[in-house]
Amino acid sequence: RKIRRRLLINNDLRKYLIYAIGEILLVVIGILIALNINNWNESNSQRKHEEQIYLNIKRKVNDDKGVVLGVIDYNNIYLEQYQFAKQIIETNDRSKLDTLIRIAPELWRYSDFNKSSNIYQTMVNSGQLTLLKNVKIVEELQNLEDTYIYMNRLEANHFQVILQYVGPGIIENINFSNNKIERPDELFSF
């Protein structure tokens, strides 16, 4: 203030303008520095949030992988039994009727992954998808969603086959109260 007042009193307009422009430049530079710091903080915050999203995606994908591996193990146990039953039926080995009676009820079992909620759709709905900069990950999440839909469709088809074909074929041919095959010829053709 004192400098400005002295310059105005002495009619030194040129020095006053230089001083005023210097003050304005200092204020503008301060504002620009503050904006850059704010942008840097915002960018850093977005990067941390994006990193957290990637970690959540990794965790969810690993959880799903564990479930899928469990379903595969579950299906493999019954697949071996079904293949053995199929071998008995194809070779028409009537000496193993008791084995068929034990395996037949297992044909009712089926896996149920049924992944209806997934990472990609959740991210689309929450708006988090726009925060991801890695396009490859976004594409792979989309592919994963398509795989889940395909798996659910396969399981639905499997369930329908059990209800429409396998179940009635077993019920009509095996008496579970005494564990006897009622009509072995039909079971072996089935």
Coordinates of N, CA, C and O in Angstrom, one line a residue:
R1 N 0.8 -1.2 0.0 CA 0.0 0.0 0.0 C 0.9 1.3 0.0 O 0.6 2.2 -0.7
K2 N 1.9 1.2 0.9 CA 2.7 2.4 1.0 C 3.4 2.7 -0.3 O 3.6 3.8 -0.7
I3 N 3.9 1.6 -1.0 CA 4.6 1.8 -2.2 C 3.6 2.4 -3.3 O 4.0 3.3 -4.0
R4 N 2.4 1.8 -3.4 CA 1.4 2.3 -4.3 C 1.1 3.8 -4.1 O 1.0 4.6 -5.0
R5 N 0.9 4.1 -2.8 CA 0.5 5.5 -2.4 C 1.7 6.4 -2.8 O 1.5 7.5 -3.3
R6 N 2.9 6.0 -2.5 CA 4.1 6.9 -2.8 C 4.2 7.1 -4.3 O 4.5 8.2 -4.7
L7 N 4.0 6.0 -5.1 CA 4.1 6.1 -6.5 C 3.1 7.1 -7.1 O 3.3 7.8 -8.0
L8 N 1.8 7.0 -6.6 CA 0.8 7.8 -7.1 C 1.0 9.3 -6.7 O 0.7 10.2 -7.4
I9 N 1.5 9.5 -5.4 CA 1.8 10.9 -5.0 C 2.9 11.5 -5.8 O 2.8 12.7 -6.2
N10 N 3.9 10.7 -6.2 CA 5.0 11.2 -6.9 C 4.7 11.3 -8.4 O 5.6 11.6 -9.2
N11 N 3.5 11.0 -8.8 CA 3.1 10.9 -10.2 C 4.0 10.1 -11.1 O 4.3 10.4 -12.2
D12 N 4.5 9.0 -10.5 CA 5.3 8.0 -11.2 C 4.4 6.9 -11.7 O 4.4 5.8 -11.2
L13 N 3.6 7.2 -12.7 CA 2.5 6.3 -13.2 C 3.2 5.1 -13.9 O 2.7 4.0 -13.7
R14 N 4.3 5.3 -14.5 CA 4.9 4.1 -15.2 C 5.3 3.1 -14.2 O 5.1 1.9 -14.3
K15 N 6.0 3.4 -13.1 CA 6.4 2.5 -12.1 C 5.2 1.9 -11.4 O 5.2 0.7 -11.0
Y16 N 4.1 2.7 -11.2 CA 2.9 2.2 -10.6 C 2.3 1.1 -11.4 O 1.9 0.1 -10.9
L17 N 2.2 1.3 -12.8 CA 1.7 0.3 -13.7 C 2.5 -1.0 -13.6 O 2.0 -2.1 -13.6
I18 N 3.8 -0.8 -13.6 CA 4.7 -2.0 -13.6 C 4.5 -2.7 -12.3 O 4.4 -4.0 -12.2
Y19 N 4.3 -2.0 -11.2 CA 4.1 -2.6 -9.9 C 2.7 -3.3 -9.9 O 2.6 -4.5 -9.4
A20 N 1.7 -2.7 -10.5 CA 0.4 -3.3 -10.5 C 0.3 -4.6 -11.4 O -0.3 -5.6 -11.0
I21 N 1.0 -4.5 -12.5 CA 1.1 -5.7 -13.4 C 1.8 -6.8 -12.7 O 1.4 -8.0 -12.8
G22 N 2.9 -6.5 -12.0 CA 3.6 -7.5 -11.2 C 2.7 -8.1 -10.2 O 2.8 -9.4 -10.0
E23 N 1.9 -7.3 -9.5 CA 1.0 -7.9 -8.5 C 0.0 -8.8 -9.1 O -0.3 -9.9 -8.7
I24 N -0.5 -8.4 -10.3 CA -1.5 -9.2 -11.0 C -0.9 -10.5 -11.5 O -1.5 -11.6 -11.3
L25 N 0.3 -10.4 -12.0 CA 1.0 -11.6 -12.4 C 1.3 -12.6 -11.2 O 1.1 -13.8 -11.4
L26 N 1.6 -12.0 -10.1 CA 1.8 -12.9 -8.9 C 0.5 -13.6 -8.5 O 0.5 -14.8 -8.2
V27 N -0.6 -12.9 -8.6 CA -1.9 -13.5 -8.2 C -2.2 -14.5 -9.2 O -2.7 -15.6 -8.9
V28 N -2.1 -14.2 -10.5 CA -2.4 -15.2 -11.6 C -1.5 -16.5 -11.5 O -2.0 -17.6 -11.6
I29 N -0.2 -16.3 -11.2 CA 0.7 -17.4 -11.1 C 0.3 -18.2 -9.8 O 0.3 -19.5 -9.9
G30 N -0.1 -17.6 -8.8 CA -0.6 -18.3 -7.6 C -1.8 -19.1 -7.9 O -1.9 -20.2 -7.4
I31 N -2.8 -18.5 -8.6 CA -4.0 -19.2 -9.0 C -3.7 -20.4 -9.9 O -4.2 -21.5 -9.7
L32 N -2.8 -20.2 -10.8 CA -2.4 -21.3 -11.7 C -1.7 -22.4 -11.0 O -2.0 -23.6 -11.2
I33 N -0.8 -22.1 -10.0 CA -0.2 -23.1 -9.2 C -1.2 -23.9 -8.4 O -1.2 -25.1 -8.3
A34 N -2.2 -23.1 -7.8 CA -3.2 -23.8 -7.0 C -4.1 -24.7 -7.9 O -4.4 -25.8 -7.5
L35 N -4.4 -24.3 -9.1 CA -5.2 -25.1 -10.0 C -4.4 -26.4 -10.4 O -5.0 -27.5 -10.4
N36 N -3.1 -26.2 -10.7 CA -2.3 -27.4 -11.0 C -2.2 -28.4 -9.8 O -2.3 -29.6 -10.0
I37 N -2.0 -27.8 -8.7 CA -2.0 -28.7 -7.5 C -3.3 -29.4 -7.3 O -3.4 -30.6 -7.0
N38 N -4.4 -28.7 -7.5 CA -5.7 -29.3 -7.4 C -6.0 -30.4 -8.4 O -6.5 -31.5 -8.2
N39 N -5.6 -30.1 -9.7 CA -5.7 -31.1 -10.8 C -4.8 -32.3 -10.5 O -5.2 -33.4 -10.7
W40 N -3.6 -32.1 -10.0 CA -2.7 -33.2 -9.6 C -3.4 -34.0 -8.5 O -3.3 -35.3 -8.6
N41 N -3.9 -33.4 -7.5 CA -4.6 -34.1 -6.4 C -5.8 -34.9 -6.9 O -6.0 -36.0 -6.6
E42 N -6.6 -34.3 -7.8 CA -7.7 -34.9 -8.4 C -7.3 -36.1 -9.2 O -7.9 -37.2 -9.2
S43 N -6.3 -35.9 -10.0 CA -5.8 -37.0 -10.9 C -5.2 -38.1 -10.0 O -5.5 -39.3 -10.3
N44 N -4.5 -37.8 -9.0 CA -4.0 -38.8 -8.1 C -5.1 -39.6 -7.4 O -5.0 -40.8 -7.3
S45 N -6.1 -38.9 -7.0 CA -7.3 -39.5 -6.4 C -8.0 -40.4 -7.3 O -8.4 -41.5 -7.0
Q46 N -8.1 -40.0 -8.6 CA -8.8 -40.9 -9.6 C -7.9 -42.1 -9.9 O -8.4 -43.2 -10.1
R47 N -6.6 -41.9 -9.9 CA -5.7 -43.1 -10.1 C -5.8 -44.1 -9.0 O -5.9 -45.3 -9.2
K48 N -5.9 -43.6 -7.7 CA -6.1 -44.5 -6.6 C -7.4 -45.2 -6.7 O -7.5 -46.4 -6.4
H49 N -8.5 -44.5 -7.1 CA -9.8 -45.1 -7.2 C -9.8 -46.1 -8.3 O -10.3 -47.2 -8.1
E50 N -9.2 -45.8 -9.4 CA -9.1 -46.7 -10.5 C -8.3 -48.0 -10.1 O -8.7 -49.1 -10.4
E51 N -7.2 -47.8 -9.4 CA -6.4 -48.9 -8.9 C -7.3 -49.8 -7.9 O -7.2 -51.0 -8.0
Q52 N -8.1 -49.2 -7.1 CA -9.0 -49.9 -6.2 C -10.0 -50.7 -7.0 O -10.3 -51.8 -6.7
I53 N -10.5 -50.1 -8.1 CA -11.5 -50.8 -9.0 C -10.8 -52.0 -9.6 O -11.4 -53.1 -9.6
Y54 N -9.5 -51.9 -10.1 CA -8.8 -53.0 -10.6 C -8.6 -54.1 -9.6 O -8.7 -55.3 -9.9
L55 N -8.3 -53.7 -8.4 CA -8.1 -54.7 -7.3 C -9.4 -55.5 -7.0 O -9.4 -56.7 -6.8
N56 N -10.5 -54.7 -7.0 CA -11.9 -55.4 -6.8 C -12.2 -56.3 -8.0 O -12.7 -57.4 -7.7
I57 N -11.9 -55.9 -9.2 CA -12.1 -56.8 -10.3 C -11.3 -58.0 -10.2 O -11.8 -59.1 -10.4
K58 N -10.0 -57.9 -9.8 CA -9.2 -59.1 -9.7 C -9.7 -60.0 -8.6 O -9.8 -61.2 -8.8
R59 N -10.2 -59.4 -7.5 CA -10.7 -60.2 -6.4 C -12.0 -61.0 -6.8 O -12.1 -62.2 -6.6
K60 N -12.9 -60.3 -7.5 CA -14.1 -60.9 -8.0 C -13.9 -62.0 -9.0 O -14.5 -63.0 -9.0
V61 N -12.9 -61.7 -9.9 CA -12.6 -62.7 -10.9 C -12.0 -63.9 -10.3 O -12.3 -65.1 -10.7
N62 N -11.1 -63.7 -9.3 CA -10.5 -64.9 -8.6 C -11.6 -65.7 -7.8 O -11.6 -66.9 -7.8
D63 N -12.6 -64.9 -7.2 CA -13.7 -65.6 -6.5 C -14.5 -66.5 -7.5 O -14.8 -67.6 -7.2
D64 N -14.8 -65.9 -8.7 CA -15.6 -66.6 -9.7 C -14.8 -67.8 -10.2 O -15.3 -68.8 -10.4
K65 N -13.5 -67.6 -10.3 CA -12.6 -68.7 -10.8 C -12.7 -69.9 -9.8 O -12.8 -71.0 -10.2
G66 N -12.7 -69.6 -8.5 CA -12.8 -70.6 -7.5 C -14.1 -71.3 -7.6 O -14.1 -72.6 -7.5
V67 N -15.2 -70.6 -7.8 CA -16.5 -71.2 -8.0 C -16.5 -72.1 -9.2 O -17.0 -73.2 -9.2
V68 N -16.0 -71.6 -10.3 CA -16.1 -72.3 -11.6 C -15.2 -73.6 -11.4 O -15.6 -74.7 -11.9
L69 N -14.1 -73.5 -10.8 CA -13.2 -74.7 -10.6 C -14.0 -75.7 -9.7 O -13.9 -76.9 -9.9
G70 N -14.7 -75.2 -8.7 CA -15.5 -76.1 -7.9 C -16.6 -76.8 -8.7 O -16.8 -78.0 -8.5
V71 N -17.2 -76.1 -9.6 CA -18.3 -76.6 -10.4 C -17.7 -77.7 -11.3 O -18.3 -78.8 -11.6
I72 N -16.5 -77.4 -11.9 CA -15.8 -78.4 -12.8 C -15.5 -79.6 -12.0 O -15.7 -80.7 -12.5
D73 N -15.0 -79.5 -10.8 CA -14.7 -80.7 -10.0 C -15.9 -81.5 -9.7 O -15.9 -82.7 -9.8
Y74 N -17.0 -80.8 -9.3 CA -18.3 -81.4 -9.0 C -18.8 -82.2 -10.3 O -19.1 -83.4 -10.2
N75 N -18.7 -81.5 -11.4 CA -19.2 -82.2 -12.7 C -18.3 -83.4 -13.0 O -18.8 -84.4 -13.5
N76 N -17.0 -83.3 -12.8 CA -16.1 -84.4 -13.1 C -16.3 -85.6 -12.3 O -16.2 -86.7 -12.8
I77 N -16.7 -85.4 -11.1 CA -17.1 -86.6 -10.2 C -18.2 -87.4 -10.9 O -18.1 -88.6 -11.0
Y78 N -19.2 -86.7 -11.3 CA -20.4 -87.3 -11.8 C -20.1 -87.8 -13.3 O -20.7 -88.8 -13.7
L79 N -19.3 -87.1 -14.0 CA -19.0 -87.5 -15.3 C -18.3 -88.9 -15.4 O -18.7 -89.7 -16.2
E80 N -17.5 -89.1 -14.4 CA -16.8 -90.4 -14.4 C -17.9 -91.5 -14.1 O -17.9 -92.6 -14.8
Q81 N -18.8 -91.2 -13.3 CA -19.9 -92.2 -13.0 C -20.8 -92.4 -14.3 O -21.1 -93.5 -14.6
Y82 N -21.1 -91.3 -14.9 CA -22.0 -91.4 -16.1 C -21.3 -92.2 -17.2 O -21.9 -93.0 -17.9
Q83 N -20.0 -91.9 -17.4 CA -19.2 -92.6 -18.4 C -19.2 -94.1 -18.1 O -19.3 -94.9 -19.0
F84 N -19.0 -94.5 -16.8 CA -19.0 -95.9 -16.4 C -20.4 -96.5 -16.7 O -20.5 -97.6 -17.3
A85 N -21.5 -95.8 -16.4 CA -22.8 -96.3 -16.6 C -23.0 -96.4 -18.1 O -23.6 -97.4 -18.6
K86 N -22.6 -95.5 -18.9 CA -22.7 -95.5 -20.3 C -22.0 -96.8 -20.9 O -22.5 -97.5 -21.8
Q87 N -20.8 -97.0 -20.4 CA -20.0 -98.2 -20.8 C -20.8 -99.5 -20.5 O -20.9 -100.4 -21.3
I88 N -21.4 -99.5 -19.3 CA -22.2 -100.7 -18.9 C -23.4 -100.9 -19.9 O -23.7 -102.0 -20.4
I89 N -24.1 -99.8 -20.2 CA -25.2 -99.9 -21.1 C -24.8 -100.2 -22.5 O -25.4 -101.1 -23.2
E90 N -23.7 -99.6 -23.0 CA -23.2 -99.9 -24.4 C -22.8 -101.3 -24.5 O -22.9 -101.9 -25.6
T91 N -22.1 -101.9 -23.5 CA -21.7 -103.3 -23.6 C -22.8 -104.3 -23.2 O -22.5 -105.5 -23.3
N92 N -23.9 -103.7 -22.8 CA -25.1 -104.5 -22.4 C -24.6 -105.5 -21.3 O -25.0 -106.7 -21.3
D93 N -23.8 -105.1 -20.4 CA -23.3 -105.9 -19.3 C -24.4 -106.0 -18.2 O -24.4 -105.2 -17.3
R94 N -25.3 -107.0 -18.3 CA -26.4 -107.1 -17.3 C -25.9 -107.5 -15.9 O -26.7 -107.5 -15.0
S95 N -24.7 -108.0 -15.8 CA -24.2 -108.4 -14.5 C -24.0 -107.1 -13.6 O -23.8 -107.3 -12.4
K96 N -24.0 -106.0 -14.1 CA -23.7 -104.7 -13.4 C -25.0 -103.9 -13.1 O -24.9 -102.7 -13.0
L97 N -26.1 -104.6 -13.1 CA -27.4 -103.9 -12.8 C -27.4 -103.1 -11.5 O -27.9 -102.0 -11.4
D98 N -26.8 -103.7 -10.5 CA -26.7 -103.0 -9.2 C -25.9 -101.7 -9.3 O -26.3 -100.7 -8.6
T99 N -24.9 -101.7 -10.1 CA -24.1 -100.5 -10.3 C -25.0 -99.4 -11.0 O -25.0 -98.2 -10.6
L100 N -25.7 -99.8 -12.0 CA -26.6 -98.9 -12.6 C -27.7 -98.3 -11.7 O -28.0 -97.1 -11.8
I101 N -28.2 -99.1 -10.8 CA -29.2 -98.7 -9.8 C -28.5 -97.6 -8.9 O -29.2 -96.6 -8.5
R102 N -27.3 -97.8 -8.6 CA -26.6 -96.8 -7.7 C -26.3 -95.5 -8.5 O -26.3 -94.4 -7.9
I103 N -25.9 -95.6 -9.7 CA -25.5 -94.4 -10.5 C -26.8 -93.7 -11.0 O -26.7 -92.4 -11.1
A104 N -27.8 -94.3 -11.3 CA -29.0 -93.7 -11.9 C -29.5 -92.5 -11.1 O -29.8 -91.4 -11.7
P105 N -29.7 -92.6 -9.8 CA -30.2 -91.4 -9.1 C -29.2 -90.2 -9.2 O -29.7 -89.1 -9.0
E106 N -28.0 -90.5 -9.4 CA -27.0 -89.4 -9.5 C -27.2 -88.6 -10.8 O -26.7 -87.5 -10.9
L107 N -27.9 -89.1 -11.7 CA -28.2 -88.4 -13.0 C -29.1 -87.2 -12.7 O -29.1 -86.3 -13.5
W108 N -29.7 -87.1 -11.6 CA -30.5 -86.0 -11.2 C -29.6 -84.8 -10.8 O -30.1 -83.6 -10.7
R109 N -28.4 -85.1 -10.4 CA -27.5 -84.0 -10.0 C -27.0 -83.2 -11.1 O -26.7 -83.7 -12.2
Y110 N -26.9 -81.9 -10.9 CA -26.3 -81.0 -11.9 C -25.7 -79.8 -11.2 O -26.0 -79.5 -10.1
S111 N -24.7 -79.2 -11.9 CA -24.1 -78.1 -11.4 C -25.0 -76.8 -11.5 O -25.8 -76.8 -12.4
D112 N -24.7 -75.9 -10.6 CA -25.5 -74.7 -10.7 C -24.7 -73.5 -10.4 O -24.7 -72.9 -9.3
F113 N -23.9 -73.1 -11.4 CA -23.1 -71.9 -11.3 C -23.9 -70.7 -11.3 O -23.8 -69.8 -10.4
N114 N -24.8 -70.5 -12.2 CA -25.8 -69.5 -12.3 C -25.3 -68.1 -11.9 O -25.8 -67.6 -10.9
K115 N -24.4 -67.6 -12.6 CA -23.8 -66.3 -12.3 C -24.6 -65.2 -12.9 O -24.5 -64.9 -14.1
S116 N -25.6 -64.7 -12.2 CA -26.5 -63.7 -12.8 C -25.9 -62.3 -12.6 O -26.2 -61.4 -13.4
S117 N -25.3 -62.0 -11.5 CA -24.7 -60.7 -11.3 C -23.2 -60.8 -11.6 O -22.5 -61.7 -11.1
N118 N -22.7 -59.8 -12.4 CA -21.3 -59.9 -12.7 C -20.7 -58.5 -12.6 O -21.3 -57.5 -12.5
I119 N -19.4 -58.6 -12.8 CA -18.5 -57.4 -12.6 C -18.9 -56.3 -13.6 O -19.1 -55.2 -13.3
Y120 N -18.9 -56.7 -14.9 CA -19.1 -55.8 -16.0 C -20.4 -55.0 -15.8 O -20.4 -53.8 -15.8
Q121 N -21.5 -55.7 -15.6 CA -22.8 -55.1 -15.5 C -22.9 -54.1 -14.3 O -23.4 -53.1 -14.4
T122 N -22.3 -54.6 -13.2 CA -22.3 -53.8 -12.0 C -21.5 -52.5 -12.3 O -21.9 -51.4 -11.8
M123 N -20.4 -52.6 -13.0 CA -19.6 -51.4 -13.2 C -20.3 -50.4 -14.2 O -20.2 -49.2 -14.1
V124 N -21.0 -51.0 -15.2 CA -21.8 -50.1 -16.1 C -22.8 -49.4 -15.3 O -23.0 -48.2 -15.5
N125 N -23.6 -50.1 -14.5 CA -24.7 -49.5 -13.7 C -24.2 -48.5 -12.7 O -24.9 -47.5 -12.5
S126 N -23.0 -48.7 -12.2 CA -22.5 -47.7 -11.2 C -21.7 -46.5 -11.8 O -21.4 -45.6 -11.1
G127 N -21.4 -46.6 -13.1 CA -20.7 -45.6 -13.8 C -19.2 -45.7 -13.6 O -18.4 -44.8 -14.0
Q128 N -18.7 -46.8 -12.9 CA -17.3 -46.9 -12.7 C -16.5 -47.3 -13.9 O -15.3 -47.2 -14.0
L129 N -17.2 -47.9 -14.9 CA -16.6 -48.3 -16.1 C -15.8 -47.2 -16.8 O -14.8 -47.4 -17.4
T130 N -16.4 -46.0 -16.7 CA -15.7 -44.8 -17.4 C -14.4 -44.4 -16.7 O -13.6 -43.7 -17.3
L131 N -14.2 -44.9 -15.5 CA -12.9 -44.6 -14.8 C -11.8 -45.4 -15.2 O -10.6 -45.1 -15.0
L132 N -12.1 -46.6 -15.9 CA -11.0 -47.5 -16.3 C -10.4 -47.0 -17.6 O -11.1 -46.8 -18.6
K133 N -9.1 -46.9 -17.6 CA -8.4 -46.5 -18.8 C -7.9 -47.6 -19.6 O -7.6 -47.5 -20.8
N134 N -7.8 -48.8 -19.0 CA -7.3 -50.0 -19.7 C -8.5 -50.6 -20.5 O -9.3 -51.3 -20.0
V135 N -8.5 -50.3 -21.8 CA -9.6 -50.8 -22.7 C -9.6 -52.3 -22.8 O -10.6 -52.9 -22.9
K136 N -8.4 -52.9 -22.8 CA -8.3 -54.4 -22.9 C -9.1 -55.1 -21.7 O -9.8 -56.1 -21.9
I137 N -8.9 -54.5 -20.5 CA -9.6 -55.1 -19.3 C -11.1 -54.9 -19.5 O -11.9 -55.9 -19.2
V138 N -11.6 -53.8 -20.0 CA -13.0 -53.6 -20.2 C -13.5 -54.6 -21.2 O -14.6 -55.2 -21.0
E139 N -12.8 -54.8 -22.3 CA -13.2 -55.8 -23.3 C -13.2 -57.2 -22.7 O -14.2 -58.0 -23.0
E140 N -12.3 -57.6 -21.9 CA -12.2 -58.9 -21.3 C -13.4 -59.1 -20.3 O -13.9 -60.2 -20.2
L141 N -13.7 -58.0 -19.6 CA -14.9 -58.1 -18.7 C -16.2 -58.3 -19.5 O -17.0 -59.1 -19.0
Q142 N -16.3 -57.7 -20.6 CA -17.4 -57.9 -21.5 C -17.4 -59.4 -22.0 O -18.5 -60.0 -22.0
N143 N -16.3 -59.9 -22.4 CA -16.2 -61.3 -22.8 C -16.6 -62.2 -21.7 O -17.2 -63.2 -21.9
L144 N -16.2 -61.9 -20.4 CA -16.5 -62.7 -19.3 C -18.0 -62.7 -19.0 O -18.6 -63.8 -18.7
E145 N -18.6 -61.6 -19.2 CA -20.1 -61.5 -19.1 C -20.8 -62.4 -20.1 O -21.7 -63.2 -19.8
D146 N -20.3 -62.4 -21.3 CA -20.8 -63.3 -22.4 C -20.6 -64.7 -22.0 O -21.5 -65.6 -22.2
T147 N -19.5 -65.1 -21.4 CA -19.2 -66.4 -21.0 C -20.2 -66.9 -19.9 O -20.7 -68.0 -19.9
Y148 N -20.4 -66.0 -19.0 CA -21.4 -66.3 -17.9 C -22.8 -66.5 -18.5 O -23.4 -67.5 -18.0
I149 N -23.2 -65.7 -19.4 CA -24.5 -65.9 -20.0 C -24.5 -67.3 -20.7 O -25.5 -68.0 -20.6
Y150 N -23.5 -67.6 -21.4 CA -23.4 -68.9 -22.1 C -23.5 -70.1 -21.1 O -24.2 -71.0 -21.3
M151 N -22.7 -70.0 -20.0 CA -22.7 -71.0 -19.0 C -24.1 -71.2 -18.4 O -24.5 -72.3 -18.2
N152 N -24.7 -70.1 -18.1 CA -26.1 -70.1 -17.5 C -27.0 -70.8 -18.5 O -27.9 -71.6 -18.1
R153 N -26.9 -70.5 -19.8 CA -27.8 -71.1 -20.8 C -27.5 -72.6 -20.9 O -28.4 -73.4 -21.0
L154 N -26.2 -73.0 -20.8 CA -25.9 -74.5 -20.8 C -26.5 -75.2 -19.6 O -27.0 -76.3 -19.7
E155 N -26.4 -74.6 -18.5 CA -26.9 -75.2 -17.3 C -28.5 -75.3 -17.3 O -29.0 -76.2 -16.9
A156 N -29.1 -74.2 -17.9 CA -30.6 -74.3 -18.0 C -31.0 -75.4 -19.0 O -31.9 -76.1 -18.7
N157 N -30.2 -75.6 -20.1 CA -30.5 -76.7 -21.0 C -30.3 -78.0 -20.3 O -31.1 -78.9 -20.5
H158 N -29.2 -78.1 -19.5 CA -28.9 -79.4 -18.8 C -30.1 -79.7 -17.9 O -30.5 -80.8 -17.8
F159 N -30.5 -78.7 -17.2 CA -31.6 -78.9 -16.2 C -32.9 -79.4 -17.0 O -33.6 -80.3 -16.5
Q160 N -33.2 -78.8 -18.1 CA -34.4 -79.2 -18.9 C -34.2 -80.6 -19.4 O -35.2 -81.3 -19.4
V161 N -33.1 -81.0 -19.8 CA -32.8 -82.4 -20.2 C -33.1 -83.3 -19.1 O -33.7 -84.4 -19.2
I162 N -32.6 -83.0 -17.9 CA -32.9 -83.8 -16.7 C -34.4 -84.0 -16.5 O -34.9 -85.0 -16.2
L163 N -35.1 -82.8 -16.5 CA -36.5 -82.8 -16.2 C -37.3 -83.6 -17.2 O -38.2 -84.3 -16.9
Q164 N -37.0 -83.4 -18.5 CA -37.8 -83.9 -19.6 C -37.5 -85.3 -20.0 O -38.3 -86.1 -20.4
Y165 N -36.2 -85.7 -19.9 CA -35.8 -87.0 -20.4 C -35.2 -87.9 -19.4 O -35.6 -89.1 -19.2
V166 N -34.2 -87.5 -18.7 CA -33.5 -88.3 -17.7 C -34.4 -88.7 -16.6 O -34.5 -89.9 -16.3
G167 N -35.0 -87.8 -15.9 CA -35.8 -88.1 -14.8 C -36.9 -89.1 -15.1 O -37.0 -90.1 -14.4
P168 N -37.8 -88.8 -16.0 CA -38.8 -89.8 -16.3 C -38.3 -91.2 -16.7 O -38.8 -92.2 -16.3
G169 N -37.1 -91.2 -17.4 CA -36.5 -92.5 -17.8 C -36.1 -93.3 -16.6 O -36.2 -94.5 -16.6
I170 N -35.6 -92.6 -15.6 CA -35.1 -93.3 -14.4 C -36.3 -93.7 -13.5 O -36.4 -94.9 -13.1
I171 N -37.3 -92.8 -13.3 CA -38.4 -93.1 -12.5 C -39.2 -94.3 -13.1 O -39.7 -95.1 -12.3
E172 N -39.4 -94.3 -14.4 CA -40.2 -95.4 -15.0 C -39.5 -96.7 -15.0 O -40.1 -97.8 -15.1
N173 N -38.2 -96.8 -14.8 CA -37.4 -98.0 -14.9 C -36.9 -98.6 -13.6 O -36.4 -99.7 -13.6
I174 N -36.8 -97.7 -12.6 CA -36.2 -98.2 -11.4 C -37.2 -98.0 -10.2 O -37.8 -96.9 -10.1
N175 N -37.3 -99.0 -9.4 CA -38.1 -98.9 -8.2 C -37.1 -98.6 -7.0 O -36.4 -99.5 -6.6
F176 N -37.2 -97.4 -6.5 CA -36.2 -97.0 -5.5 C -36.5 -97.6 -4.1 O -35.7 -97.6 -3.3
S177 N -37.7 -98.0 -3.9 CA -38.1 -98.6 -2.6 C -37.4 -99.9 -2.4 O -37.0 -100.2 -1.2
N178 N -37.2 -100.7 -3.4 CA -36.5 -102.0 -3.2 C -35.2 -102.0 -4.0 O -34.5 -103.1 -4.1
N179 N -34.8 -100.9 -4.7 CA -33.6 -100.8 -5.5 C -33.5 -101.9 -6.5 O -32.5 -102.6 -6.7
K180 N -34.6 -102.1 -7.3 CA -34.6 -103.0 -8.4 C -35.0 -102.3 -9.7 O -35.7 -101.4 -9.7
I181 N -34.4 -102.9 -10.7 CA -34.7 -102.3 -12.1 C -36.0 -103.0 -12.5 O -36.0 -104.3 -12.6
E182 N -37.0 -102.3 -12.8 CA -38.3 -102.8 -13.2 C -38.3 -103.3 -14.7 O -38.7 -104.4 -15.0
R183 N -37.7 -102.5 -15.5 CA -37.6 -102.9 -16.9 C -36.2 -102.7 -17.4 O -35.8 -101.7 -18.0
P184 N -35.4 -103.7 -17.3 CA -33.9 -103.6 -17.6 C -33.7 -103.3 -19.1 O -32.8 -102.5 -19.4
D185 N -34.6 -103.9 -20.0 CA -34.4 -103.6 -21.4 C -34.5 -102.1 -21.7 O -33.7 -101.6 -22.5
E186 N -35.5 -101.5 -21.1 CA -35.7 -100.1 -21.4 C -34.6 -99.2 -20.8 O -34.1 -98.3 -21.4
L187 N -34.1 -99.6 -19.6 CA -33.0 -98.9 -19.0 C -31.7 -99.0 -19.9 O -31.0 -98.1 -20.1
F188 N -31.5 -100.2 -20.4 CA -30.3 -100.4 -21.2 C -30.5 -99.7 -22.6 O -29.5 -99.3 -23.2
S189 N -31.7 -99.5 -23.1 CA -31.9 -98.8 -24.3 C -31.8 -97.3 -24.0 O -31.5 -96.5 -24.9
F190 N -32.2 -96.9 -22.8 CA -32.2 -95.5 -22.4 C -30.8 -94.9 -22.4 O -30.5 -93.9 -22.9

